[in-house]
Amino acid sequence: GGGGRRVTPEGRGRGGAHAGAGGGGRGGRRGAGSQSGEPAWWGGSKEQHELCIALGLATEVIPGGSSFSEVAALVQRELTIPEVAQSVVLTRLEGGKTPMPPRETVRAYAEIGATMCLFLSAARTKHLQEELLAGAYDADTPCVVAYAAAWTDELVFECRRGDLAAQVKEHKPCKDTLDPVAPEPASGR
């Protein structure tokens, strides 16, 4: 080996991971950090990058595949359909831990009828269903629900918009990290 050590954030909180990062990259050593998901989304990598800069460490961001693309491939479905939906909205249900701009609501996005991929919304699926149905979608619009897509414990199932909350409750995806709920406007195919 290269004499490296592995520092994981599990059970340590942000401070533990930051303390571990302080030793990497000095004295000719190299360090690597990883996080789940695509680094361009949600800003989780920004905090890690700023910490490395503050510590005088060089950084490189390597993109990964986003779960919404993996889910579409798993169920063999396109996210855009000519004359039905040519826009894909990646978002989360407002009202969670991360503040959302007031104009960025699930209901507002649902009103335009775009394909939506919703992250971090499993704990509030009943509210999510209500917001989706208040927009342009009807209860028969198809959805795909996925947790841990392409992982060994993945859970992927299809349902109708009107059954979304009941189906999520029945299948019980872990925690509130639904990844993603990917409603798609009915295509007539």
Coordinates of N, CA and C in Angstrom, one line a residue:
G1 N 0.7 -1.2 0.0 CA 0.0 0.0 0.0 C 0.8 1.3 0.0
G2 N 0.0 2.3 -0.2 CA 0.5 3.6 -0.3 C 0.6 4.3 1.1
G3 N 0.3 3.6 2.2 CA 0.4 4.3 3.5 C -0.7 5.2 3.8
G4 N -1.8 5.1 3.0 CA -3.0 5.9 3.3 C -3.8 5.4 4.4
R5 N -4.8 6.2 4.8 CA -5.7 5.7 5.8 C -7.1 6.2 5.3
R6 N -8.1 5.4 5.7 CA -9.4 5.7 5.3 C -10.2 6.4 6.5
V7 N -10.8 7.5 6.1 CA -11.6 8.3 7.1 C -13.0 8.3 6.6
T8 N -14.0 7.8 7.3 CA -15.3 7.8 6.9 C -16.2 8.7 7.8
P9 N -17.2 9.3 7.3 CA -18.0 10.2 8.1 C -19.1 9.5 8.9
E10 N -19.3 8.3 8.7 CA -20.4 7.6 9.4 C -20.2 7.7 10.9
G11 N -21.2 8.1 11.6 CA -21.2 8.2 13.0 C -20.3 9.3 13.6
R12 N -19.7 10.1 12.7 CA -18.8 11.1 13.3 C -19.3 12.5 13.1
G13 N -20.3 12.7 12.2 CA -20.8 14.0 11.9 C -19.8 14.7 11.0
R14 N -20.2 16.0 10.7 CA -19.4 16.7 9.8 C -18.0 17.0 10.3
G15 N -17.9 17.3 11.6 CA -16.6 17.6 12.2 C -15.6 16.5 12.2
G16 N -16.1 15.3 12.3 CA -15.2 14.1 12.2 C -14.6 13.9 10.9
A17 N -15.4 14.1 9.9 CA -15.0 14.0 8.5 C -14.0 15.1 8.2
H18 N -14.3 16.3 8.7 CA -13.4 17.5 8.4 C -12.1 17.3 9.1
A19 N -12.1 16.7 10.3 CA -10.8 16.5 11.0 C -10.0 15.5 10.3
G20 N -10.6 14.5 9.7 CA -9.9 13.5 8.9 C -9.3 14.1 7.6
A21 N -10.0 15.0 7.0 CA -9.5 15.6 5.8 C -8.3 16.5 6.0
G22 N -8.1 17.0 7.2 CA -7.0 17.9 7.5 C -5.6 17.2 7.3
G23 N -5.5 15.9 7.5 CA -4.2 15.3 7.4 C -3.9 14.8 6.0
G24 N -4.9 14.7 5.1 CA -4.6 14.2 3.7 C -4.0 15.2 2.9
G25 N -3.2 14.8 1.9 CA -2.6 15.7 0.9 C -1.4 16.5 1.4
R26 N -0.9 16.2 2.6 CA 0.2 16.9 3.1 C 1.4 15.9 3.1
G27 N 2.6 16.4 3.0 CA 3.8 15.6 3.0 C 3.8 14.6 1.8
G28 N 3.3 15.1 0.7 CA 3.3 14.2 -0.5 C 2.2 13.2 -0.6
R29 N 1.4 13.1 0.5 CA 0.3 12.1 0.5 C -0.8 12.6 -0.4
R30 N -1.6 11.7 -0.9 CA -2.8 12.0 -1.6 C -4.0 11.6 -0.9
G31 N -5.1 12.3 -1.0 CA -6.3 11.9 -0.4 C -7.5 11.9 -1.4
A32 N -8.5 11.2 -1.0 CA -9.7 11.1 -1.8 C -10.9 11.2 -0.9
G33 N -11.9 11.9 -1.4 CA -13.2 11.9 -0.7 C -14.3 11.5 -1.6
S34 N -15.3 10.9 -1.1 CA -16.4 10.6 -2.0 C -17.7 10.9 -1.3
Q35 N -18.8 11.0 -2.1 CA -20.1 11.2 -1.6 C -21.1 10.5 -2.5
S36 N -22.2 10.2 -2.1 CA -23.2 9.6 -3.0 C -23.8 10.6 -3.9
G37 N -24.2 10.2 -5.1 CA -24.9 11.1 -6.0 C -23.9 11.8 -6.9
E38 N -24.5 12.6 -7.8 CA -23.8 13.4 -8.8 C -23.4 14.7 -8.1
P39 N -22.0 15.0 -8.2 CA -21.5 16.2 -7.5 C -22.0 17.5 -8.0
A40 N -22.6 17.6 -9.1 CA -23.1 18.8 -9.6 C -24.5 19.2 -9.0
W41 N -25.1 18.2 -8.4 CA -26.5 18.5 -7.8 C -26.4 18.7 -6.3
W42 N -27.3 19.5 -5.8 CA -27.6 19.7 -4.4 C -26.5 20.4 -3.6
G43 N -25.3 20.7 -4.1 CA -24.3 21.5 -3.4 C -23.6 20.8 -2.3
G44 N -23.7 19.5 -2.1 CA -23.0 18.7 -1.1 C -21.5 18.8 -1.3
S45 N -21.1 18.8 -2.5 CA -19.6 18.8 -2.8 C -19.0 20.2 -2.6
K46 N -19.8 21.3 -2.6 CA -19.3 22.6 -2.4 C -18.7 22.8 -1.0
E47 N -19.3 22.3 0.0 CA -18.8 22.3 1.3 C -17.5 21.6 1.4
Q48 N -17.4 20.4 0.8 CA -16.1 19.6 0.9 C -15.0 20.4 0.1
H49 N -15.4 21.0 -1.0 CA -14.4 21.7 -1.8 C -13.8 22.9 -1.0
E50 N -14.7 23.6 -0.4 CA -14.3 24.8 0.4 C -13.4 24.4 1.6
L51 N -13.7 23.3 2.2 CA -12.8 22.8 3.3 C -11.4 22.5 2.8
C52 N -11.4 21.8 1.6 CA -10.1 21.5 1.1 C -9.3 22.7 0.7
I53 N -9.9 23.7 0.1 CA -9.3 25.0 -0.2 C -8.7 25.6 1.0
A54 N -9.6 25.7 2.1 CA -9.1 26.3 3.3 C -7.9 25.6 3.9
L55 N -7.8 24.3 3.7 CA -6.7 23.5 4.2 C -5.5 23.5 3.3
G56 N -5.6 24.2 2.1 CA -4.5 24.2 1.2 C -4.4 22.9 0.4
L57 N -5.5 22.2 0.2 CA -5.4 20.9 -0.5 C -6.0 21.1 -1.9
A58 N -5.3 20.5 -2.9 CA -5.8 20.6 -4.3 C -7.0 19.6 -4.4
T59 N -7.9 20.0 -5.3 CA -9.1 19.1 -5.5 C -9.4 18.8 -6.9
E60 N -10.1 17.7 -7.2 CA -10.6 17.4 -8.5 C -11.9 16.8 -8.3
V61 N -12.9 17.2 -9.1 CA -14.3 16.6 -9.0 C -14.5 15.7 -10.2
I62 N -14.8 14.5 -9.9 CA -15.1 13.5 -11.0 C -16.6 13.2 -11.0
P63 N -17.2 13.5 -12.1 CA -18.7 13.3 -12.1 C -19.1 11.8 -12.1
G64 N -20.2 11.6 -11.6 CA -20.8 10.3 -11.5 C -22.1 10.3 -12.3
G65 N -22.8 9.1 -12.3 CA -24.1 9.0 -13.0 C -25.2 9.4 -12.0
S66 N -26.1 10.1 -12.4 CA -27.2 10.5 -11.4 C -28.2 9.4 -11.4
S67 N -28.8 9.2 -10.2 CA -29.8 8.2 -10.0 C -31.0 8.3 -10.9
F68 N -31.4 9.5 -11.3 CA -32.6 9.6 -12.2 C -32.4 9.0 -13.5
S69 N -31.2 9.1 -14.0 CA -30.8 8.4 -15.3 C -30.8 6.9 -15.1
E70 N -30.2 6.5 -14.0 CA -30.2 5.0 -13.7 C -31.6 4.4 -13.6
V71 N -32.5 5.2 -12.9 CA -33.9 4.7 -12.8 C -34.5 4.6 -14.1
A72 N -34.4 5.6 -15.0 CA -35.0 5.5 -16.3 C -34.5 4.3 -17.1
A73 N -33.2 4.0 -17.0 CA -32.6 2.9 -17.6 C -33.2 1.6 -17.0
L74 N -33.3 1.5 -15.7 CA -33.8 0.3 -15.1 C -35.2 -0.1 -15.5
V75 N -36.0 0.9 -15.7 CA -37.4 0.7 -16.1 C -37.6 0.8 -17.6
Q76 N -36.5 1.1 -18.3 CA -36.5 1.2 -19.8 C -37.6 2.2 -20.3
R77 N -37.4 3.4 -19.7 CA -38.4 4.5 -20.0 C -37.6 5.8 -20.3
E78 N -38.1 6.5 -21.3 CA -37.5 7.8 -21.7 C -38.1 8.8 -20.7
L79 N -37.4 9.8 -20.4 CA -37.9 10.9 -19.5 C -38.5 12.0 -20.4
T80 N -38.3 12.1 -21.6 CA -38.9 13.0 -22.5 C -39.7 12.3 -23.6
I81 N -40.8 12.8 -23.9 CA -41.7 12.2 -24.9 C -42.2 13.3 -25.9
P82 N -42.0 13.2 -27.2 CA -42.4 14.3 -28.1 C -43.9 14.6 -27.9
E83 N -44.2 15.9 -27.9 CA -45.5 16.4 -27.8 C -46.2 16.1 -26.4
V84 N -45.5 15.5 -25.5 CA -46.0 15.2 -24.1 C -45.2 16.0 -23.1
A85 N -43.9 15.7 -23.1 CA -43.0 16.4 -22.1 C -41.6 16.4 -22.7
Q86 N -41.1 17.6 -22.8 CA -39.7 17.7 -23.3 C -38.8 18.3 -22.2
S87 N -39.3 18.5 -21.0 CA -38.6 19.1 -19.9 C -38.5 18.1 -18.8
V88 N -37.4 18.0 -18.1 CA -37.2 17.2 -16.9 C -36.9 18.1 -15.8
V89 N -37.6 18.1 -14.7 CA -37.4 18.9 -13.5 C -36.8 18.0 -12.4
L90 N -35.7 18.4 -11.9 CA -35.0 17.7 -10.8 C -35.2 18.6 -9.6
T91 N -35.9 18.1 -8.6 CA -36.2 18.9 -7.4 C -36.5 18.1 -6.2
R92 N -36.9 18.7 -5.1 CA -37.4 18.0 -3.9 C -38.6 18.7 -3.4
L93 N -39.4 18.0 -2.6 CA -40.6 18.6 -2.0 C -40.1 19.7 -1.0
E94 N -40.7 20.8 -1.2 CA -40.4 22.0 -0.3 C -40.9 21.7 1.1
G95 N -40.3 22.4 2.1 CA -40.7 22.2 3.5 C -39.8 21.3 4.3
G96 N -38.7 20.8 3.7 CA -37.8 19.9 4.4 C -36.7 20.7 5.0
K97 N -35.5 20.1 5.3 CA -34.4 20.7 6.0 C -33.8 21.9 5.2
T98 N -33.7 21.7 3.8 CA -33.1 22.7 3.0 C -34.1 23.7 2.5
P99 N -33.9 25.0 2.8 CA -34.9 26.0 2.4 C -34.9 26.1 0.8
M100 N -36.1 26.2 0.3 CA -36.4 26.3 -1.1 C -36.8 27.7 -1.4
P101 N -36.5 28.3 -2.6 CA -37.0 29.5 -3.0 C -38.6 29.4 -3.1
P102 N -39.3 30.4 -2.7 CA -40.8 30.3 -2.7 C -41.4 29.9 -4.1
R103 N -40.8 30.3 -5.2 CA -41.4 30.0 -6.5 C -41.1 28.6 -6.9
E104 N -40.2 27.9 -6.3 CA -39.8 26.5 -6.7 C -40.6 25.5 -5.8
T105 N -41.8 25.3 -6.2 CA -42.7 24.3 -5.5 C -43.0 23.2 -6.4
V106 N -43.3 22.0 -5.9 CA -43.7 20.9 -6.6 C -45.0 21.2 -7.4
R107 N -45.9 21.9 -6.7 CA -47.2 22.2 -7.4 C -46.9 23.1 -8.6
A108 N -46.1 24.1 -8.5 CA -45.8 25.0 -9.6 C -45.2 24.2 -10.8
Y109 N -44.2 23.3 -10.5 CA -43.6 22.5 -11.6 C -44.7 21.5 -12.1
A110 N -45.5 20.9 -11.3 CA -46.6 20.0 -11.8 C -47.5 20.7 -12.7
E111 N -47.8 22.0 -12.5 CA -48.7 22.7 -13.4 C -48.3 22.8 -14.8
I112 N -47.0 22.7 -15.1 CA -46.5 22.7 -16.5 C -46.5 21.3 -17.1
G113 N -46.7 20.3 -16.3 CA -46.8 18.9 -16.9 C -45.5 18.3 -17.3
A114 N -44.4 18.8 -16.8 CA -43.0 18.3 -17.2 C -42.8 16.9 -16.4
T115 N -41.9 16.1 -17.0 CA -41.5 15.0 -16.2 C -40.7 15.5 -15.0
M116 N -41.0 14.9 -13.8 CA -40.4 15.4 -12.6 C -39.7 14.2 -11.9
C117 N -38.5 14.5 -11.4 CA -37.7 13.5 -10.6 C -37.5 14.2 -9.3
L118 N -38.1 13.6 -8.3 CA -38.2 14.2 -6.9 C -37.3 13.4 -6.0
F119 N -36.4 14.1 -5.3 CA -35.5 13.5 -4.4 C -35.9 13.9 -3.0
L120 N -35.5 13.0 -2.0 CA -35.6 13.3 -0.6 C -37.0 13.6 -0.2
S121 N -38.0 12.9 -0.7 CA -39.4 13.2 -0.4 C -40.2 12.0 0.2
A122 N -39.6 10.9 0.5 CA -40.3 9.7 0.9 C -41.0 9.9 2.2
A123 N -40.5 10.7 3.1 CA -41.1 10.8 4.5 C -42.4 11.6 4.4
R124 N -42.6 12.3 3.3 CA -43.8 13.2 3.2 C -44.5 12.9 1.9
T125 N -44.7 11.6 1.6 CA -45.3 11.2 0.3 C -46.7 11.6 0.1
K126 N -47.5 11.6 1.2 CA -48.9 12.0 1.1 C -49.0 13.4 0.6
H127 N -48.2 14.3 1.2 CA -48.1 15.7 0.8 C -47.6 15.8 -0.6
L128 N -46.6 15.0 -0.9 CA -46.1 15.0 -2.3 C -47.2 14.7 -3.3
Q129 N -47.9 13.6 -3.0 CA -49.0 13.2 -3.9 C -50.1 14.3 -4.1
E130 N -50.4 15.0 -3.0 CA -51.4 16.1 -3.0 C -50.9 17.2 -3.9
E131 N -49.6 17.5 -3.8 CA -49.1 18.6 -4.6 C -49.0 18.3 -6.1
L132 N -48.6 17.0 -6.4 CA -48.6 16.6 -7.8 C -50.0 16.6 -8.4
L133 N -51.0 16.1 -7.7 CA -52.3 16.1 -8.2 C -53.0 17.5 -8.3
A134 N -52.5 18.4 -7.5 CA -53.0 19.8 -7.6 C -52.5 20.5 -8.9
G135 N -51.5 19.9 -9.6 CA -51.0 20.5 -10.8 C -51.7 19.8 -12.0
A136 N -50.9 19.6 -13.1 CA -51.5 19.2 -14.3 C -51.6 17.6 -14.4
Y137 N -51.1 16.9 -13.4 CA -51.2 15.5 -13.5 C -52.5 15.0 -12.9
D138 N -53.0 13.8 -13.5 CA -54.2 13.2 -12.9 C -53.8 12.0 -12.2
A139 N -54.8 11.4 -11.5 CA -54.5 10.2 -10.6 C -54.0 9.0 -11.3
D140 N -54.2 8.9 -12.7 CA -53.8 7.8 -13.4 C -52.4 7.9 -14.1
T141 N -51.8 9.1 -13.9 CA -50.5 9.3 -14.5 C -49.4 8.3 -13.8
P142 N -48.6 7.7 -14.7 CA -47.6 6.7 -14.1 C -46.5 7.4 -13.4
C143 N -46.0 6.7 -12.4 CA -44.8 7.1 -11.6 C -43.9 5.9 -11.5
V144 N -42.7 6.2 -11.2 CA -41.7 5.2 -10.9 C -41.1 5.6 -9.6
V145 N -41.0 4.7 -8.6 CA -40.4 5.0 -7.3 C -39.2 4.2 -7.1
A146 N -38.1 4.8 -6.7 CA -36.9 4.1 -6.6 C -36.1 4.5 -5.3
Y147 N -35.5 3.5 -4.7 CA -34.6 3.7 -3.6 C -33.3 3.0 -3.8
A148 N -32.2 3.6 -3.7 CA -30.9 3.0 -3.8 C -30.8 2.3 -5.2
A149 N -31.2 3.0 -6.3 CA -31.1 2.5 -7.6 C -29.7 2.0 -7.9
A150 N -29.6 0.8 -8.5 CA -28.4 0.2 -8.9 C -27.5 -0.2 -7.8
W151 N -28.0 -0.3 -6.6 CA -27.3 -0.8 -5.4 C -27.8 -2.2 -5.1
T152 N -27.1 -2.9 -4.2 CA -27.6 -4.2 -3.9 C -28.9 -4.2 -3.2
D153 N -29.3 -3.2 -2.4 CA -30.6 -3.1 -1.7 C -31.6 -2.3 -2.5
E154 N -31.5 -2.2 -3.8 CA -32.4 -1.3 -4.5 C -33.8 -1.8 -4.4
L155 N -34.7 -0.8 -4.5 CA -36.1 -1.0 -4.5 C -36.7 -0.1 -5.6
V156 N -37.3 -0.7 -6.6 CA -37.9 0.1 -7.8 C -39.2 -0.5 -8.0
F157 N -40.2 0.3 -8.1 CA -41.6 -0.1 -8.4 C -42.3 1.0 -9.2
E158 N -43.3 0.5 -9.9 CA -44.2 1.5 -10.6 C -45.5 1.5 -10.0
C159 N -46.2 2.7 -10.1 CA -47.5 2.8 -9.6 C -48.2 4.0 -10.3
R160 N -49.4 4.3 -10.0 CA -50.1 5.5 -10.5 C -50.1 6.6 -9.5
R161 N -50.1 7.8 -10.0 CA -50.0 9.0 -9.2 C -51.0 9.0 -8.0
G162 N -52.2 8.6 -8.2 CA -53.2 8.5 -7.2 C -52.9 7.5 -6.1
D163 N -52.1 6.5 -6.4 CA -51.7 5.5 -5.4 C -50.3 5.7 -4.8
L164 N -49.7 6.8 -5.1 CA -48.3 7.0 -4.7 C -48.1 6.8 -3.2
A165 N -48.8 7.6 -2.4 CA -48.6 7.5 -1.0 C -48.8 6.1 -0.4
A166 N -49.9 5.5 -0.8 CA -50.2 4.1 -0.3 C -49.1 3.1 -0.8
Q167 N -48.6 3.2 -2.0 CA -47.6 2.3 -2.5 C -46.3 2.5 -1.8
V168 N -45.9 3.8 -1.5 CA -44.7 4.0 -0.8 C -44.8 3.5 0.6
K169 N -45.9 3.7 1.3 CA -46.2 3.2 2.6 C -46.1 1.6 2.6
E170 N -46.6 1.0 1.6 CA -46.6 -0.5 1.6 C -45.2 -1.0 1.3
H171 N -44.4 -0.4 0.4 CA -43.1 -0.9 0.1 C -42.0 -0.4 1.1
K172 N -42.3 0.7 1.8 CA -41.4 1.2 2.9 C -39.9 1.4 2.5
P173 N -39.7 2.3 1.5 CA -38.3 2.6 1.2 C -37.6 3.2 2.4
C174 N -36.3 2.9 2.6 CA -35.6 3.3 3.8 C -35.6 4.9 4.0
K175 N -35.8 5.3 5.2 CA -35.7 6.7 5.6 C -36.4 7.6 4.7
D176 N -35.9 8.9 4.5 CA -36.5 9.8 3.7 C -35.7 10.1 2.4
T177 N -34.9 9.1 2.0 CA -34.0 9.4 0.9 C -34.6 8.7 -0.4
L178 N -35.8 8.9 -0.7 CA -36.4 8.4 -1.9 C -35.6 8.9 -3.1
D179 N -35.1 8.0 -4.0 CA -34.0 8.5 -4.9 C -34.2 7.9 -6.3
P180 N -35.0 8.4 -7.1 CA -36.0 9.5 -7.0 C -37.4 9.0 -7.1
V181 N -38.4 9.8 -6.9 CA -39.8 9.5 -7.4 C -39.7 10.2 -8.7
A182 N -39.9 9.4 -9.8 CA -39.8 10.0 -11.1 C -41.1 9.9 -11.9
P183 N -42.0 10.8 -11.5 CA -43.3 10.8 -12.3 C -43.1 11.2 -13.7
E184 N -43.8 10.5 -14.6 CA -43.7 10.8 -16.0 C -45.1 11.0 -16.6
P185 N -45.4 12.1 -17.3 CA -46.7 12.3 -17.9 C -47.1 11.1 -18.8
A186 N -48.3 10.7 -18.8 CA -48.8 9.6 -19.6 C -48.5 9.8 -21.0
S187 N -48.0 8.8 -21.7 CA -47.5 9.0 -23.1 C -48.5 8.4 -24.1
G188 N -49.5 7.7 -23.6 CA -50.4 7.1 -24.6 C -49.8 5.9 -25.3
R189 N -48.6 5.5 -25.0 CA -47.9 4.4 -25.6 C -48.3 3.1 -25.0

